[in-house]
């Protein structure tokens, strides 16, 4: 792993619960923490408030919130389709590995579908992202949310339960997969798109500078195929050459989407 990233920790109020949350962050591996008064402008700051934890560097801000996952959950619970689920074919009781966790939107949908009898593991190479997302998932039930419809209320409650079932780990997926037993996980998923910032997405831009930018390599895909019982799925930008380079078969559909999914069926 790389050298720990120095982060300035700050709580906004003298609140016992916030201080306990701060101490939890101090115990997370991979980051080194500095006092607020010693912070340099070049260092990222983690602000902890009653609204949650927010990572700040200059004008970039990053906080966990299941915005897109909520919209998708409403559609799924209404019986609508979801291209991620079409690609992964997840079922209740499945084990699912999100090898590039990011903001955990897909992991949340995966946890929603596999249910209590399934298992979802999310890997994130960036230590600060892993900590922020793990904290956000853990405290999702405390997030203020007013559902105006029964559909939204049901979807939010389902996501809160799903969030509690996601196991987040700070690790390199290459190392993790190389050590995994063969045929031990049903579905393995890669979404390495954050190595290429989408200019039109304000939500992705701050994530880009704290995320892993390296493309997938063939050995990692080979290990994933050894570990997976059912399939390996790759999400990439539309018309990406990565599908062909890494041996994925393009899934049909999504004509007007900016992304595509590639499959390797085991």
mmCIF file of C-alpha atoms in Angstrom:
data_model
loop_
_atom_site.group_PDB
_atom_site.id
_atom_site.type_symbol
_atom_site.label_atom_id
_atom_site.label_comp_id
_atom_site.label_asym_id
_atom_site.label_seq_id
_atom_site.Cartn_x
_atom_site.Cartn_y
_atom_site.Cartn_z
ATOM 1 C CA UNK A 1 0.000 0.000 0.000
ATOM 2 C CA UNK A 2 1.047 3.618 -0.516
ATOM 3 C CA UNK A 3 2.153 5.913 2.275
ATOM 4 C CA UNK A 4 -0.701 7.136 4.544
ATOM 5 C CA UNK A 5 -2.458 10.285 3.343
ATOM 6 C CA UNK A 6 -2.349 13.105 5.934
ATOM 7 C CA UNK A 7 -5.875 14.327 6.735
ATOM 8 C CA UNK A 8 -7.013 17.152 9.003
ATOM 9 C CA UNK A 9 -9.881 16.103 11.285
ATOM 10 C CA UNK A 10 -12.453 18.631 12.489
ATOM 11 C CA UNK A 11 -15.753 18.421 14.321
ATOM 12 C CA UNK A 12 -18.177 21.315 13.992
ATOM 13 C CA UNK A 13 -19.691 21.109 17.473
ATOM 14 C CA UNK A 14 -18.604 19.923 20.951
ATOM 15 C CA UNK A 15 -20.890 16.924 20.711
ATOM 16 C CA UNK A 16 -20.087 13.578 22.371
ATOM 17 C CA UNK A 17 -21.435 11.533 19.462
ATOM 18 C CA UNK A 18 -19.409 13.575 16.953
ATOM 19 C CA UNK A 19 -16.247 13.144 19.011
ATOM 20 C CA UNK A 20 -16.865 9.395 19.130
ATOM 21 C CA UNK A 21 -17.210 9.442 15.369
ATOM 22 C CA UNK A 22 -13.950 11.379 15.089
ATOM 23 C CA UNK A 23 -12.198 8.796 17.248
ATOM 24 C CA UNK A 24 -13.527 6.045 14.981
ATOM 25 C CA UNK A 25 -11.916 7.773 11.998
ATOM 26 C CA UNK A 26 -8.629 8.051 13.905
ATOM 27 C CA UNK A 27 -8.599 4.254 14.239
ATOM 28 C CA UNK A 28 -9.069 3.606 10.509
ATOM 29 C CA UNK A 29 -5.950 2.294 8.749
ATOM 30 C CA UNK A 30 -4.134 3.935 5.883
ATOM 31 C CA UNK A 31 -4.540 7.599 6.871
ATOM 32 C CA UNK A 32 -2.478 9.820 9.141
ATOM 33 C CA UNK A 33 -4.308 12.559 11.017
ATOM 34 C CA UNK A 34 -3.218 16.099 11.879
ATOM 35 C CA UNK A 35 -4.711 18.601 14.300
ATOM 36 C CA UNK A 36 -6.967 21.287 12.895
ATOM 37 C CA UNK A 37 -4.681 24.143 13.965
ATOM 38 C CA UNK A 38 -1.760 22.551 12.108
ATOM 39 C CA UNK A 39 -3.673 22.080 8.869
ATOM 40 C CA UNK A 40 -2.089 23.250 5.641
ATOM 41 C CA UNK A 41 -4.231 24.403 2.743
ATOM 42 C CA UNK A 42 -2.792 21.638 0.593
ATOM 43 C CA UNK A 43 -4.095 18.931 2.914
ATOM 44 C CA UNK A 44 -7.604 17.499 2.711
ATOM 45 C CA UNK A 45 -9.912 18.123 5.656
ATOM 46 C CA UNK A 46 -12.501 15.745 7.037
ATOM 47 C CA UNK A 47 -15.336 17.766 8.565
ATOM 48 C CA UNK A 48 -17.634 15.813 10.862
ATOM 49 C CA UNK A 49 -21.019 17.338 11.657
ATOM 50 C CA UNK A 50 -24.517 16.150 12.498
ATOM 51 C CA UNK A 51 -25.131 16.026 8.740
ATOM 52 C CA UNK A 52 -22.326 13.489 8.311
ATOM 53 C CA UNK A 53 -18.662 13.348 7.312
ATOM 54 C CA UNK A 54 -17.463 15.518 4.433
ATOM 55 C CA UNK A 55 -14.066 15.391 2.773
ATOM 56 C CA UNK A 56 -12.867 18.823 1.608
ATOM 57 C CA UNK A 57 -9.888 19.884 -0.485
ATOM 58 C CA UNK A 58 -10.038 23.377 -1.946
ATOM 59 C CA UNK A 59 -13.338 23.694 -3.804
ATOM 60 C CA UNK A 60 -13.846 19.933 -4.003
ATOM 61 C CA UNK A 61 -16.200 18.321 -1.511
ATOM 62 C CA UNK A 62 -17.095 14.674 -1.121
ATOM 63 C CA UNK A 63 -19.708 13.156 1.176
ATOM 64 C CA UNK A 64 -21.607 9.896 1.128
ATOM 65 C CA UNK A 65 -25.252 10.036 0.128
ATOM 66 C CA UNK A 66 -27.217 7.364 -1.753
ATOM 67 C CA UNK A 67 -28.836 9.769 -4.210
ATOM 68 C CA UNK A 68 -28.705 7.649 -7.350
ATOM 69 C CA UNK A 69 -29.128 4.406 -5.413
ATOM 70 C CA UNK A 70 -32.405 5.726 -3.985
ATOM 71 C CA UNK A 71 -33.793 6.576 -7.426
ATOM 72 C CA UNK A 72 -32.789 3.164 -8.698
ATOM 73 C CA UNK A 73 -34.235 1.398 -5.643
ATOM 74 C CA UNK A 74 -37.608 3.083 -6.169
ATOM 75 C CA UNK A 75 -37.634 1.894 -9.771
ATOM 76 C CA UNK A 76 -36.535 -1.656 -8.866
ATOM 77 C CA UNK A 77 -39.124 -2.033 -6.095
ATOM 78 C CA UNK A 78 -41.783 -0.906 -8.574
ATOM 79 C CA UNK A 79 -40.722 -3.747 -10.857
ATOM 80 C CA UNK A 80 -38.605 -1.653 -13.206
ATOM 81 C CA UNK A 81 -35.401 -2.781 -14.885
ATOM 82 C CA UNK A 82 -31.830 -1.850 -13.932
ATOM 83 C CA UNK A 83 -28.898 -2.418 -16.324
ATOM 84 C CA UNK A 84 -26.522 -3.212 -13.464
ATOM 85 C CA UNK A 85 -28.854 -6.012 -12.342
ATOM 86 C CA UNK A 86 -29.321 -7.158 -15.922
ATOM 87 C CA UNK A 87 -25.533 -7.482 -16.157
ATOM 88 C CA UNK A 88 -24.834 -9.071 -12.773
ATOM 89 C CA UNK A 89 -27.988 -11.258 -12.610
ATOM 90 C CA UNK A 90 -27.815 -11.095 -8.811
ATOM 91 C CA UNK A 91 -30.312 -13.177 -6.868
ATOM 92 C CA UNK A 92 -31.306 -13.494 -3.216
ATOM 93 C CA UNK A 93 -28.602 -15.343 -1.308
ATOM 94 C CA UNK A 94 -25.777 -14.535 -3.747
ATOM 95 C CA UNK A 95 -22.338 -13.362 -2.694
ATOM 96 C CA UNK A 96 -21.245 -10.187 -4.523
ATOM 97 C CA UNK A 97 -17.834 -8.542 -4.664
ATOM 98 C CA UNK A 98 -17.674 -4.900 -5.735
ATOM 99 C CA UNK A 99 -13.944 -4.698 -6.379
ATOM 100 C CA UNK A 100 -13.968 -0.927 -7.023
ATOM 101 C CA UNK A 101 -16.386 0.418 -4.424
ATOM 102 C CA UNK A 102 -16.276 4.167 -5.142
ATOM 103 C CA UNK A 103 -19.414 5.787 -3.674
ATOM 104 C CA UNK A 104 -21.062 2.370 -3.145
ATOM 105 C CA UNK A 105 -24.124 3.059 -5.299
ATOM 106 C CA UNK A 106 -23.910 -0.293 -7.070
ATOM 107 C CA UNK A 107 -22.984 -2.110 -3.857
ATOM 108 C CA UNK A 108 -26.160 -0.748 -2.254
ATOM 109 C CA UNK A 109 -28.291 -2.052 -5.097
ATOM 110 C CA UNK A 110 -26.467 -5.363 -4.889
ATOM 111 C CA UNK A 111 -27.111 -5.611 -1.138
ATOM 112 C CA UNK A 112 -30.760 -4.704 -1.717
ATOM 113 C CA UNK A 113 -31.183 -7.628 -4.118
ATOM 114 C CA UNK A 114 -29.124 -10.371 -2.440
ATOM 115 C CA UNK A 115 -30.901 -9.684 0.850
ATOM 116 C CA UNK A 116 -30.089 -10.897 4.326
ATOM 117 C CA UNK A 117 -29.162 -14.356 3.089
ATOM 118 C CA UNK A 118 -26.571 -12.930 0.692
ATOM 119 C CA UNK A 119 -23.256 -11.191 1.245
ATOM 120 C CA UNK A 120 -21.800 -8.007 -0.262
ATOM 121 C CA UNK A 121 -18.139 -7.090 0.048
ATOM 122 C CA UNK A 122 -16.815 -3.743 -1.195
ATOM 123 C CA UNK A 123 -13.116 -3.136 -1.790
ATOM 124 C CA UNK A 124 -11.626 0.347 -1.991
ATOM 125 C CA UNK A 125 -7.915 1.067 -2.489
ATOM 126 C CA UNK A 126 -8.162 4.682 -1.307
ATOM 127 C CA UNK A 127 -8.035 4.597 2.508
ATOM 128 C CA UNK A 128 -9.868 7.882 3.019
ATOM 129 C CA UNK A 129 -12.635 6.908 0.573
ATOM 130 C CA UNK A 130 -12.995 3.551 2.297
ATOM 131 C CA UNK A 131 -13.353 5.277 5.670
ATOM 132 C CA UNK A 132 -15.828 7.944 4.465
ATOM 133 C CA UNK A 133 -18.037 5.404 2.683
ATOM 134 C CA UNK A 134 -17.945 2.913 5.553
ATOM 135 C CA UNK A 135 -18.937 5.698 7.968
ATOM 136 C CA UNK A 136 -21.721 6.853 5.660
ATOM 137 C CA UNK A 137 -23.159 3.370 5.264
ATOM 138 C CA UNK A 138 -23.004 2.774 9.010
ATOM 139 C CA UNK A 139 -24.824 6.013 9.825
ATOM 140 C CA UNK A 140 -27.299 6.034 6.935
ATOM 141 C CA UNK A 141 -30.199 5.334 9.294
ATOM 142 C CA UNK A 142 -29.414 8.635 11.072
ATOM 143 C CA UNK A 143 -29.524 10.677 7.867
ATOM 144 C CA UNK A 144 -32.426 13.090 7.697
ATOM 145 C CA UNK A 145 -34.869 12.012 5.016
ATOM 146 C CA UNK A 146 -38.503 12.944 4.480
ATOM 147 C CA UNK A 147 -40.356 10.582 2.181
ATOM 148 C CA UNK A 148 -43.290 12.221 0.438
ATOM 149 C CA UNK A 149 -44.588 8.968 -0.999
ATOM 150 C CA UNK A 150 -44.867 5.374 0.186
ATOM 151 C CA UNK A 151 -42.611 4.308 -2.698
ATOM 152 C CA UNK A 152 -39.800 6.584 -1.470
ATOM 153 C CA UNK A 153 -40.316 5.535 2.142
ATOM 154 C CA UNK A 154 -40.122 1.852 1.264
ATOM 155 C CA UNK A 155 -37.051 2.368 -0.939
ATOM 156 C CA UNK A 156 -35.243 4.401 1.738
ATOM 157 C CA UNK A 157 -35.963 1.828 4.441
ATOM 158 C CA UNK A 158 -34.744 -0.939 2.137
ATOM 159 C CA UNK A 159 -31.494 0.952 1.428
ATOM 160 C CA UNK A 160 -30.878 1.560 5.130
ATOM 161 C CA UNK A 161 -31.128 -2.185 5.759
ATOM 162 C CA UNK A 162 -28.987 -2.902 2.692
ATOM 163 C CA UNK A 163 -26.289 -0.465 3.856
ATOM 164 C CA UNK A 164 -25.889 -2.340 7.139
ATOM 165 C CA UNK A 165 -25.076 -5.522 5.190
ATOM 166 C CA UNK A 166 -22.161 -4.141 3.129
ATOM 167 C CA UNK A 167 -18.711 -5.143 4.335
ATOM 168 C CA UNK A 168 -16.257 -2.369 3.356
ATOM 169 C CA UNK A 169 -12.543 -3.099 3.288
ATOM 170 C CA UNK A 170 -9.557 -0.906 2.494
ATOM 171 C CA UNK A 171 -7.458 -3.055 0.193
ATOM 172 C CA UNK A 172 -6.128 -3.445 -3.325
ATOM 173 C CA UNK A 173 -8.418 -5.743 -5.306
ATOM 174 C CA UNK A 174 -5.409 -7.198 -7.113
ATOM 175 C CA UNK A 175 -3.927 -8.473 -3.859
ATOM 176 C CA UNK A 176 -7.309 -9.544 -2.513
ATOM 177 C CA UNK A 177 -8.281 -11.605 -5.555
ATOM 178 C CA UNK A 178 -4.868 -13.242 -5.796
ATOM 179 C CA UNK A 179 -5.410 -14.661 -2.276
ATOM 180 C CA UNK A 180 -9.069 -15.666 -2.684
ATOM 181 C CA UNK A 181 -10.014 -19.350 -2.914
ATOM 182 C CA UNK A 182 -11.293 -20.516 -6.297
ATOM 183 C CA UNK A 183 -15.066 -20.520 -6.859
ATOM 184 C CA UNK A 184 -15.683 -18.629 -3.605
ATOM 185 C CA UNK A 185 -17.786 -15.628 -4.782
ATOM 186 C CA UNK A 186 -20.826 -15.728 -7.042
ATOM 187 C CA UNK A 187 -20.424 -12.408 -8.905
ATOM 188 C CA UNK A 188 -17.397 -10.098 -9.156
ATOM 189 C CA UNK A 189 -17.842 -6.544 -10.423
ATOM 190 C CA UNK A 190 -15.416 -3.864 -11.634
ATOM 191 C CA UNK A 191 -16.260 -0.220 -12.265
ATOM 192 C CA UNK A 192 -12.902 1.514 -12.912
ATOM 193 C CA UNK A 193 -14.482 4.505 -14.629
ATOM 194 C CA UNK A 194 -13.250 7.062 -12.096
ATOM 195 C CA UNK A 195 -9.782 6.950 -13.632
ATOM 196 C CA UNK A 196 -11.389 9.102 -16.357
ATOM 197 C CA UNK A 197 -13.250 12.079 -14.880
ATOM 198 C CA UNK A 198 -16.607 12.833 -16.493
ATOM 199 C CA UNK A 199 -16.692 16.607 -16.957
ATOM 200 C CA UNK A 200 -20.482 16.708 -16.799
ATOM 201 C CA UNK A 201 -20.687 15.001 -13.408
ATOM 202 C CA UNK A 202 -20.085 17.240 -10.383
ATOM 203 C CA UNK A 203 -20.456 14.194 -8.149
ATOM 204 C CA UNK A 204 -17.593 12.315 -9.799
ATOM 205 C CA UNK A 205 -15.069 15.164 -10.122
ATOM 206 C CA UNK A 206 -14.131 15.387 -6.401
ATOM 207 C CA UNK A 207 -13.964 11.591 -6.197
ATOM 208 C CA UNK A 208 -11.452 11.425 -9.030
ATOM 209 C CA UNK A 209 -8.560 12.953 -7.109
ATOM 210 C CA UNK A 210 -8.901 10.520 -4.205
ATOM 211 C CA UNK A 211 -9.596 7.376 -6.200
ATOM 212 C CA UNK A 212 -7.565 4.702 -7.962
ATOM 213 C CA UNK A 213 -6.775 5.656 -11.560
ATOM 214 C CA UNK A 214 -4.975 2.557 -12.834
ATOM 215 C CA UNK A 215 -6.756 0.500 -15.510
ATOM 216 C CA UNK A 216 -7.527 -3.147 -14.870
ATOM 217 C CA UNK A 217 -4.858 -5.637 -15.898
ATOM 218 C CA UNK A 218 -5.332 -9.050 -17.460
ATOM 219 C CA UNK A 219 -3.992 -10.916 -14.426
ATOM 220 C CA UNK A 220 -6.630 -9.311 -12.202
ATOM 221 C CA UNK A 221 -9.376 -10.398 -14.605
ATOM 222 C CA UNK A 222 -7.862 -13.884 -14.751
ATOM 223 C CA UNK A 223 -7.916 -14.081 -10.943
ATOM 224 C CA UNK A 224 -11.508 -12.818 -10.897
ATOM 225 C CA UNK A 225 -12.538 -15.567 -13.326
ATOM 226 C CA UNK A 226 -10.891 -18.136 -11.068
ATOM 227 C CA UNK A 227 -12.640 -16.808 -7.950
ATOM 228 C CA UNK A 228 -16.117 -16.233 -9.455
ATOM 229 C CA UNK A 229 -18.724 -18.992 -9.502
ATOM 230 C CA UNK A 230 -21.158 -17.342 -11.917
ATOM 231 C CA UNK A 231 -19.798 -14.278 -13.722
ATOM 232 C CA UNK A 232 -17.410 -11.335 -13.834
ATOM 233 C CA UNK A 233 -18.836 -7.960 -14.896
ATOM 234 C CA UNK A 234 -17.061 -4.829 -16.126
ATOM 235 C CA UNK A 235 -18.685 -1.397 -16.374
ATOM 236 C CA UNK A 236 -16.924 1.070 -18.653
ATOM 237 C CA UNK A 237 -17.614 4.092 -20.802
ATOM 238 C CA UNK A 238 -19.449 3.452 -24.045
ATOM 239 C CA UNK A 239 -17.259 2.297 -26.926
ATOM 240 C CA UNK A 240 -14.360 1.629 -24.545
ATOM 241 C CA UNK A 241 -11.583 -0.590 -25.860
ATOM 242 C CA UNK A 242 -11.223 -2.132 -22.390
ATOM 243 C CA UNK A 243 -13.900 -4.744 -23.067
ATOM 244 C CA UNK A 244 -11.981 -6.217 -25.992
ATOM 245 C CA UNK A 245 -8.569 -5.814 -24.333
ATOM 246 C CA UNK A 246 -9.662 -7.695 -21.215
ATOM 247 C CA UNK A 247 -11.815 -10.338 -22.882
ATOM 248 C CA UNK A 248 -15.334 -9.225 -21.930
ATOM 249 C CA UNK A 249 -18.374 -9.810 -24.135
ATOM 250 C CA UNK A 250 -20.409 -6.643 -24.547
ATOM 251 C CA UNK A 251 -23.939 -6.831 -23.144
ATOM 252 C CA UNK A 252 -26.609 -5.621 -25.547
ATOM 253 C CA UNK A 253 -28.897 -2.716 -24.695
ATOM 254 C CA UNK A 254 -28.351 0.755 -23.299
ATOM 255 C CA UNK A 255 -28.420 2.425 -26.690
ATOM 256 C CA UNK A 256 -28.721 5.902 -25.203
ATOM 257 C CA UNK A 257 -26.549 5.285 -22.140
ATOM 258 C CA UNK A 258 -23.040 6.720 -21.711
ATOM 259 C CA UNK A 259 -21.818 3.407 -20.252
ATOM 260 C CA UNK A 260 -21.730 -0.243 -21.266
ATOM 261 C CA UNK A 261 -21.357 -3.539 -19.420
ATOM 262 C CA UNK A 262 -19.084 -6.409 -20.369
ATOM 263 C CA UNK A 263 -19.592 -9.996 -19.213
ATOM 264 C CA UNK A 264 -17.517 -13.094 -18.673
ATOM 265 C CA UNK A 265 -19.870 -15.980 -17.896
ATOM 266 C CA UNK A 266 -18.185 -18.736 -15.909
#
